[in-house]
Amino acid sequence: MKILKFPLARITIWFVLGVLAAFYFEPIPLLSLISCGVSALLFGAAYYLSRKEFIQKAYFGYAAYLVFFCVGITTHAVHNEKSSENHYAHAIDGRNHSVEVVLLEKLRNNPYNNRYVARITAIDSAIAEGKILLNIKKENLPEDFQIGTRLLISGTIYEPKEPGNPYQFDYKKYLAYKSIYGQLYADASVIQISSQTEKNVWYYAARFRDTIIQNLKNSGFRNEELNVAVALILGQQQDISPELLKDYQFAGAVHILSVSGLHVGCLMLFIGFLLSPLPKTKTGTILKLVIILAFLWVFALIANFSPSVTRSVVMFSFVAIGKYAHRKTNIYHTLLVSVFIILLFEPSFIFDIGFQLSYCALFFIVWLQPLFSSLWKPKNRIANYFWGILTVSFAAQIGTFPLSLYYFHQFPGLFFITNLLILPLLGIIMALGVFVMLWASFSIVPSFLIKCLEWSLYILNKTIHRIASFESFVFQDISFNWQMLLSCYATLFAILLWFKKPNFQKLSFALVSLILFQLAYLGNTFVSKNQEDLIVFNAKRNTIIAQKKGTEITVFSNQKVADQTMNFILKPYLVGSFSHIAATEKIGNLMYYKQNKILIIDSLGVSPKNQQPDIIILSQSPKINLERTIQNAKPKMVIADASNYRTDMERWKTTCIKEKIPFHSTVEKGFYSLSE
């Protein structure tokens, strides 16, 4: 690929590798700085030795790559807040503390709590720092707190839990990517509101957003359409209903709810159109460029500098500079520079799913769309317009297809139809929406403008809902792991490179890549077919045990498995283990797994006599004397699932310690696998 011949491309790749290495190996900051200094000295020596050479020696390139690899490591170390001595992570000790926080960001509420990202400023009057996830009970809470509000809370800081069941979404890791390492739960009764409000740029951006939203509400904007408008224009998705969000996912249109390049590009064109009366002199051009850049970055601030917005604003800033400086900009260079600059200031963005999807989609659009559009050139302008939409959509879907399967394990089969129907409408909505938002930032919007935008969004939502209703075209629960992800991208690149310029070498590479992808799939399938396991799941108010034999799983439960349990506990395991449910049975008192006899004691407390089980599973809080049971049965292991009361589990744990029997609580340690 020509792009890999750019020095900037290689430098960016090594920088990204340095960030990844630092995240997974977590070197101490001092070691990172030393490595960066040593690599800089080596680079200086390489430059001195090769400065008179017309063609640089290979060691000069290697020294440059080493420098940027070490810069990546150092960048992560510098931004790793947890390494600070004052970080609150050192105070997670299970005790009650007096915690002072400042609210930074409002998140989507759950049924029980209002959720915020907050910054800790003090713990027990001692200086502290770090971002934390704050959960405030909705009871006795009259209204949401404003961003910038300073609160004094009496509570316990908890470390986020790891997944309680196999292949579940790792929320702890997700928060760590955002530099959040703790959670705080609070009731309104233990919160003191300070009279001092921290009025920084985030505070004024939130106030500006709130003013716009309130003026739109006062203008009579219907709630559901308003929530979509706020997501499209302001990047705030917190209030979109789960049902509507599901429709957008099934229709393959969820990307339009995340402010990205499409939205920022429309904004830049709209502002440029408003500024067209300015004179085309040097001064007028500079003034136009400054105003456009200011609008773009204010917009990024209002949208909370989300990864997709930041990426788009950085990229279009370079595009605007090139355009108004009357210089041609290489789009690949623009992409690479934006990646480098963004990760230099916020290296954790590399783990953001939206960031990854945005860059993959944009790269494949730039790379493949001209190739696809050259296959057919319609003479009719309308046909040419829709053909352009199709080629852009197809190129983006090719680029994001492996990532979508890896993260979401589903694929919307009707994305072509979705894009054909909504992209023309989206351009109208964006132009009208930006105008309405600008008006709403000052006063109440005229009703005819509100109705135009409202009806446009209503048509958009109904179109999305109609497409999403064809659920048979949504391919779900697709098993796809990281080995298949990497081999799939290798196959895609190899086939497309051969397709663009066929030759024997590229064909060979494509065939080898295809074989590697097949081996990755067949290897995972082979491992699954030859695997046996018995899992005791961590399911609240329910006992669920799964016995795996090859790709078939038998689920044992004491009651009917609810849809929520199926979606959040069993489905991730089925997808991750390349398996399917073969049968569902009611739990008995005895089970056998390989050489192990397993006794299940439920709420009836029935324990068959003369049994010598290897494992005892306690469920539904049975009223038994565990000490006597252990002495009679002499098991090797005692397991208590999440259907038991916590007080009972604490008592059983103490008994097992006394009897020197291993005890496993799924609430405390997560699921238990007998294959381990």
PDB file of C-alpha atoms in Angstrom, residues 459-557:
ATOM      1  CA  ILE A 459     -40.183  10.774   9.361  1.00  0.00           C
ATOM      2  CA  LEU A 460     -36.586   9.731  10.102  1.00  0.00           C
ATOM      3  CA  ASN A 461     -37.588   7.776  13.223  1.00  0.00           C
ATOM      4  CA  LYS A 462     -40.531   6.093  11.482  1.00  0.00           C
ATOM      5  CA  THR A 463     -38.329   5.113   8.537  1.00  0.00           C
ATOM      6  CA  ILE A 464     -35.728   3.650  10.895  1.00  0.00           C
ATOM      7  CA  HIS A 465     -38.418   1.815  12.879  1.00  0.00           C
ATOM      8  CA  ARG A 466     -39.894   0.329   9.706  1.00  0.00           C
ATOM      9  CA  ILE A 467     -36.532  -0.944   8.483  1.00  0.00           C
ATOM     10  CA  ALA A 468     -35.648  -2.307  11.939  1.00  0.00           C
ATOM     11  CA  SER A 469     -38.932  -4.226  12.070  1.00  0.00           C
ATOM     12  CA  PHE A 470     -37.509  -6.714   9.536  1.00  0.00           C
ATOM     13  CA  GLU A 471     -35.550  -8.490  12.269  1.00  0.00           C
ATOM     14  CA  SER A 472     -34.901 -11.503  10.064  1.00  0.00           C
ATOM     15  CA  PHE A 473     -32.374  -9.341   8.169  1.00  0.00           C
ATOM     16  CA  VAL A 474     -30.438  -8.603  11.365  1.00  0.00           C
ATOM     17  CA  PHE A 475     -27.851 -11.349  11.818  1.00  0.00           C
ATOM     18  CA  GLN A 476     -27.227 -11.701  15.549  1.00  0.00           C
ATOM     19  CA  ASP A 477     -25.143 -13.760  17.993  1.00  0.00           C
ATOM     20  CA  ILE A 478     -22.240 -14.257  15.566  1.00  0.00           C
ATOM     21  CA  SER A 479     -19.209 -15.825  17.237  1.00  0.00           C
ATOM     22  CA  PHE A 480     -16.161 -13.728  16.371  1.00  0.00           C
ATOM     23  CA  ASN A 481     -12.992 -13.386  18.482  1.00  0.00           C
ATOM     24  CA  TRP A 482      -9.744 -11.431  18.188  1.00  0.00           C
ATOM     25  CA  GLN A 483      -7.957 -14.095  16.116  1.00  0.00           C
ATOM     26  CA  MET A 484     -10.742 -13.963  13.548  1.00  0.00           C
ATOM     27  CA  LEU A 485     -10.724 -10.140  13.708  1.00  0.00           C
ATOM     28  CA  LEU A 486      -7.039  -9.849  12.800  1.00  0.00           C
ATOM     29  CA  SER A 487      -7.141 -12.564  10.133  1.00  0.00           C
ATOM     30  CA  CYS A 488     -10.331 -11.050   8.656  1.00  0.00           C
ATOM     31  CA  TYR A 489      -8.684  -7.626   8.256  1.00  0.00           C
ATOM     32  CA  ALA A 490      -5.598  -9.276   6.748  1.00  0.00           C
ATOM     33  CA  THR A 491      -7.852 -11.070   4.265  1.00  0.00           C
ATOM     34  CA  LEU A 492      -9.767  -7.880   3.426  1.00  0.00           C
ATOM     35  CA  PHE A 493      -6.607  -5.887   2.749  1.00  0.00           C
ATOM     36  CA  ALA A 494      -5.052  -8.695   0.709  1.00  0.00           C
ATOM     37  CA  ILE A 495      -8.125  -9.247  -1.487  1.00  0.00           C
ATOM     38  CA  LEU A 496      -8.693  -5.530  -2.059  1.00  0.00           C
ATOM     39  CA  LEU A 497      -5.031  -4.910  -2.905  1.00  0.00           C
ATOM     40  CA  TRP A 498      -5.176  -7.744  -5.441  1.00  0.00           C
ATOM     41  CA  PHE A 499      -8.486  -6.433  -6.814  1.00  0.00           C
ATOM     42  CA  LYS A 500      -7.041  -2.926  -7.348  1.00  0.00           C
ATOM     43  CA  LYS A 501      -3.897  -4.147  -9.105  1.00  0.00           C
ATOM     44  CA  PRO A 502      -3.891  -7.899  -9.780  1.00  0.00           C
ATOM     45  CA  ASN A 503      -0.632  -9.850  -9.890  1.00  0.00           C
ATOM     46  CA  PHE A 504       0.549 -13.275  -8.780  1.00  0.00           C
ATOM     47  CA  GLN A 505       2.270 -12.043  -5.606  1.00  0.00           C
ATOM     48  CA  LYS A 506      -0.851 -10.232  -4.358  1.00  0.00           C
ATOM     49  CA  LEU A 507      -3.045 -13.192  -5.292  1.00  0.00           C
ATOM     50  CA  SER A 508      -0.774 -15.485  -3.269  1.00  0.00           C
ATOM     51  CA  PHE A 509      -0.950 -13.135  -0.307  1.00  0.00           C
ATOM     52  CA  ALA A 510      -4.746 -13.004  -0.592  1.00  0.00           C
ATOM     53  CA  LEU A 511      -5.046 -16.791  -0.695  1.00  0.00           C
ATOM     54  CA  VAL A 512      -2.695 -17.212   2.296  1.00  0.00           C
ATOM     55  CA  SER A 513      -4.690 -14.633   4.268  1.00  0.00           C
ATOM     56  CA  LEU A 514      -7.927 -16.404   3.398  1.00  0.00           C
ATOM     57  CA  ILE A 515      -6.457 -19.688   4.613  1.00  0.00           C
ATOM     58  CA  LEU A 516      -5.371 -17.999   7.859  1.00  0.00           C
ATOM     59  CA  PHE A 517      -8.921 -16.740   8.410  1.00  0.00           C
ATOM     60  CA  GLN A 518     -10.296 -20.217   7.782  1.00  0.00           C
ATOM     61  CA  LEU A 519      -7.748 -21.686  10.181  1.00  0.00           C
ATOM     62  CA  ALA A 520      -8.742 -19.143  12.843  1.00  0.00           C
ATOM     63  CA  TYR A 521     -12.405 -20.115  12.484  1.00  0.00           C
ATOM     64  CA  LEU A 522     -11.792 -23.854  12.252  1.00  0.00           C
ATOM     65  CA  GLY A 523      -9.324 -23.708  15.139  1.00  0.00           C
ATOM     66  CA  ASN A 524     -11.861 -22.072  17.440  1.00  0.00           C
ATOM     67  CA  THR A 525     -14.554 -24.509  16.307  1.00  0.00           C
ATOM     68  CA  PHE A 526     -12.224 -27.473  16.905  1.00  0.00           C
ATOM     69  CA  VAL A 527     -11.361 -26.254  20.403  1.00  0.00           C
ATOM     70  CA  SER A 528     -15.050 -25.770  21.190  1.00  0.00           C
ATOM     71  CA  LYS A 529     -16.019 -29.229  19.893  1.00  0.00           C
ATOM     72  CA  ASN A 530     -13.395 -30.880  22.077  1.00  0.00           C
ATOM     73  CA  GLN A 531     -14.139 -28.874  25.217  1.00  0.00           C
ATOM     74  CA  GLU A 532     -16.133 -29.983  28.226  1.00  0.00           C
ATOM     75  CA  ASP A 533     -17.064 -27.707  31.085  1.00  0.00           C
ATOM     76  CA  LEU A 534     -19.561 -27.163  33.844  1.00  0.00           C
ATOM     77  CA  ILE A 535     -20.287 -23.534  34.776  1.00  0.00           C
ATOM     78  CA  VAL A 536     -22.046 -22.246  37.888  1.00  0.00           C
ATOM     79  CA  PHE A 537     -23.247 -18.801  36.786  1.00  0.00           C
ATOM     80  CA  ASN A 538     -23.533 -15.686  38.892  1.00  0.00           C
ATOM     81  CA  ALA A 539     -27.270 -14.982  38.429  1.00  0.00           C
ATOM     82  CA  LYS A 540     -29.270 -12.959  40.958  1.00  0.00           C
ATOM     83  CA  ARG A 541     -32.278 -14.734  42.494  1.00  0.00           C
ATOM     84  CA  ASN A 542     -31.700 -17.729  40.255  1.00  0.00           C
ATOM     85  CA  THR A 543     -29.544 -20.827  40.066  1.00  0.00           C
ATOM     86  CA  ILE A 544     -28.178 -21.512  36.594  1.00  0.00           C
ATOM     87  CA  ILE A 545     -25.724 -24.278  35.788  1.00  0.00           C
ATOM     88  CA  ALA A 546     -24.558 -25.045  32.246  1.00  0.00           C
ATOM     89  CA  GLN A 547     -22.910 -28.291  31.185  1.00  0.00           C
ATOM     90  CA  LYS A 548     -20.940 -27.989  27.949  1.00  0.00           C
ATOM     91  CA  LYS A 549     -20.150 -30.993  25.782  1.00  0.00           C
ATOM     92  CA  GLY A 550     -18.578 -29.832  22.562  1.00  0.00           C
ATOM     93  CA  THR A 551     -20.730 -27.151  20.970  1.00  0.00           C
ATOM     94  CA  GLU A 552     -23.869 -28.309  22.799  1.00  0.00           C
ATOM     95  CA  ILE A 553     -24.873 -26.858  26.145  1.00  0.00           C
ATOM     96  CA  THR A 554     -27.442 -28.172  28.578  1.00  0.00           C
ATOM     97  CA  VAL A 555     -28.812 -25.461  30.873  1.00  0.00           C
ATOM     98  CA  PHE A 556     -30.004 -26.477  34.342  1.00  0.00           C
ATOM     99  CA  SER A 557     -32.137 -23.981  36.255  1.00  0.00           C
TER     100      SER A 557
END
